């Protein structure tokens, strides 16, 4: 450790929290080793506010292995040890830095979730000071033994969220609550969507805290208990925005006193145990003028002080009203402040003094002064129920060019009617969403269903274009080229990224289309997403999308579409182990294909899904027969990919049944088709299966080469599942060759990736790691992925079919 001056240890050399604590011990030695009791007496008066500090609290600060340190306590101890102010500043900086490093290299999850701080934040000094003081109240010696809960309450438009965000950032910048920051918009006052379900919020929080999806309990009470357990001894800040009532947030509050909960709500939360309410009123005159100056320009406000005060009075010092009025001035440099004040005096903001309904007149004022094209664009946003929107989406909704849509969104953002939290993506506040919807209902388009129809047409066409570049087969009945001006994609990465960004919007558009009776769009919106959902292993929320698609196809009287959607629904069911429902859907699809709809290719595809169901039930011979039957039906220009899927699945079964030569033949034929179609994901799956077969056949060098090829393709595709699959197989191959350290390394990486997508094979990777935890593991052989069998030395395989099935049930990957 370095000594910058006088033999004093240098805190800047600490690389982590443990090293900083160790240096703190060296500082105590440098100071002559005062006893902890003496040091506690010196430290208490140096805290702000001064308080009695227990000896135990000081002792704990010197214990290596802590996950966090109280910044104020560390600074006071450093001062008590005789360090001057410049040196103390270095200790403060080092403490903040190592906490940040600890956070960035901590457990899997998204912990730093605070929205960006706002440069236009004005005033609120007293409120901000009170909130920070409440958050920093003493926590040692049993003085505080409960979580701190501060509710920020007040009318709509008063700036509750801005104050909460600023408070959170001030605390984090000062080194407090450095472990975790969680944020959620609870949608307590959304006019179109219900308030967020606390159980769903707990599910999201637990995922962000690194809990695999399959380990999250079903009941709300159990989720709340797990959340409290995961937050124990964590320095955490939880921001719960737009709460509907106390009942919505009660289970979202941890129990540990090291946590802070900030809640914003339009309603009183006085019935929430332990809450400290902070009522937020409108601005003072000085704060109002400051906000007006920041947005409209200080020179203009200084030039007309009387007119500026008139604007403040007519806006009733409501922050949102002031911000909107100032934005008008900024966009109209020819106007004087007096002209704007005269307009306000004419009564347009009369209702701003009507309590909780005061915000609508402010929206009306901003809306009426928009140019007509902007008015129409804003109204039409009320038809979109998704979480956000892009210029391309708005261009389709409004039937205007992309550049015009982008310009309109920028102007609406200048007027504070929408916001942009992510470059290129915009969103409406909950209240503004309802306001836009009301305007759309009051002034409908000539064709009331037109906006949703245009949006759904664009979503289907663009989704189809994106699905094609990631390997989906073509879909019949898609809007013709040019309809809805769909986006185009250069390749796989662009298509996958578009789905990553838009899948929530696609689900919302499908709901709107269903409400508008646009049945064809509803089922097509499900069909274009299927390959993406498989690649990303997203089936829980896709199930509702697929179920709506079946209902829509049936409502449209389109039996061909119904059969196709039933087959798609079956594929979701069997991938989520709902085999009875999967089988029922398959049989319904086959009944249609064998009755009123003559479509051999469609029937073949349904048979593939039915074969997958039977395979998961363990009916291997029946499954094999179904895949063979499918291959007999699959002919024509649209059939090759389905043929490859059937061949690959049949190859897996051939291997399980001990017919390795047939397994190789089927899989190599499937691989050739995938390569001819330039289907890289199918190619990677087939290569992985071939690698497994070579491993079963004890051809380890070829297995290694193929797994490396599969991993390379998976990285090119950004496909987490395929990366994990390749790493798992690489671990198997290392273990078979007796290289257990390399095997554990590969399985550990596979485990991390499987957990990242909540895939059930994470348990299999963990079992492999557990089975090789001993220092001298017994020789390894490829075994059942779902339930490892006794380990023994591998040789060339000549077992019976039954032995082979028992030994390697689950080896190889199907692709239907």
Short mmCIF file of C-alpha atoms in Angstrom, two decimals, residues 135 139 146-149 177 231-238 254-261:
data_model
loop_
_atom_site.label_atom_id
_atom_site.label_comp_id
_atom_site.label_asym_id
_atom_site.label_seq_id
_atom_site.Cartn_x
_atom_site.Cartn_y
_atom_site.Cartn_z
CA UNK A 135 -33.26 9.27 4.38
CA UNK A 139 -29.27 3.86 11.71
CA UNK A 146 -37.40 0.09 10.38
CA UNK A 147 -37.25 0.94 6.73
CA UNK A 148 -37.58 4.65 5.95
CA UNK A 149 -40.68 5.35 3.83
CA UNK A 177 -27.87 3.44 -1.06
CA UNK A 231 -33.18 -6.96 0.37
CA UNK A 232 -31.92 -7.85 3.85
CA UNK A 233 -28.75 -5.95 4.77
CA UNK A 234 -28.71 -4.26 1.35
CA UNK A 235 -28.24 -0.53 1.03
CA UNK A 236 -31.13 -0.01 -1.36
CA UNK A 237 -33.32 2.78 -2.69
CA UNK A 238 -36.72 1.87 -4.13
CA UNK A 254 -38.59 -4.14 2.25
CA UNK A 255 -38.26 -4.50 6.01
CA UNK A 256 -34.58 -3.68 6.45
CA UNK A 257 -33.60 -0.28 7.98
CA UNK A 258 -30.76 0.00 5.45
CA UNK A 259 -33.38 0.65 2.75
CA UNK A 260 -35.18 3.80 1.65
CA UNK A 261 -38.53 3.83 -0.13
#
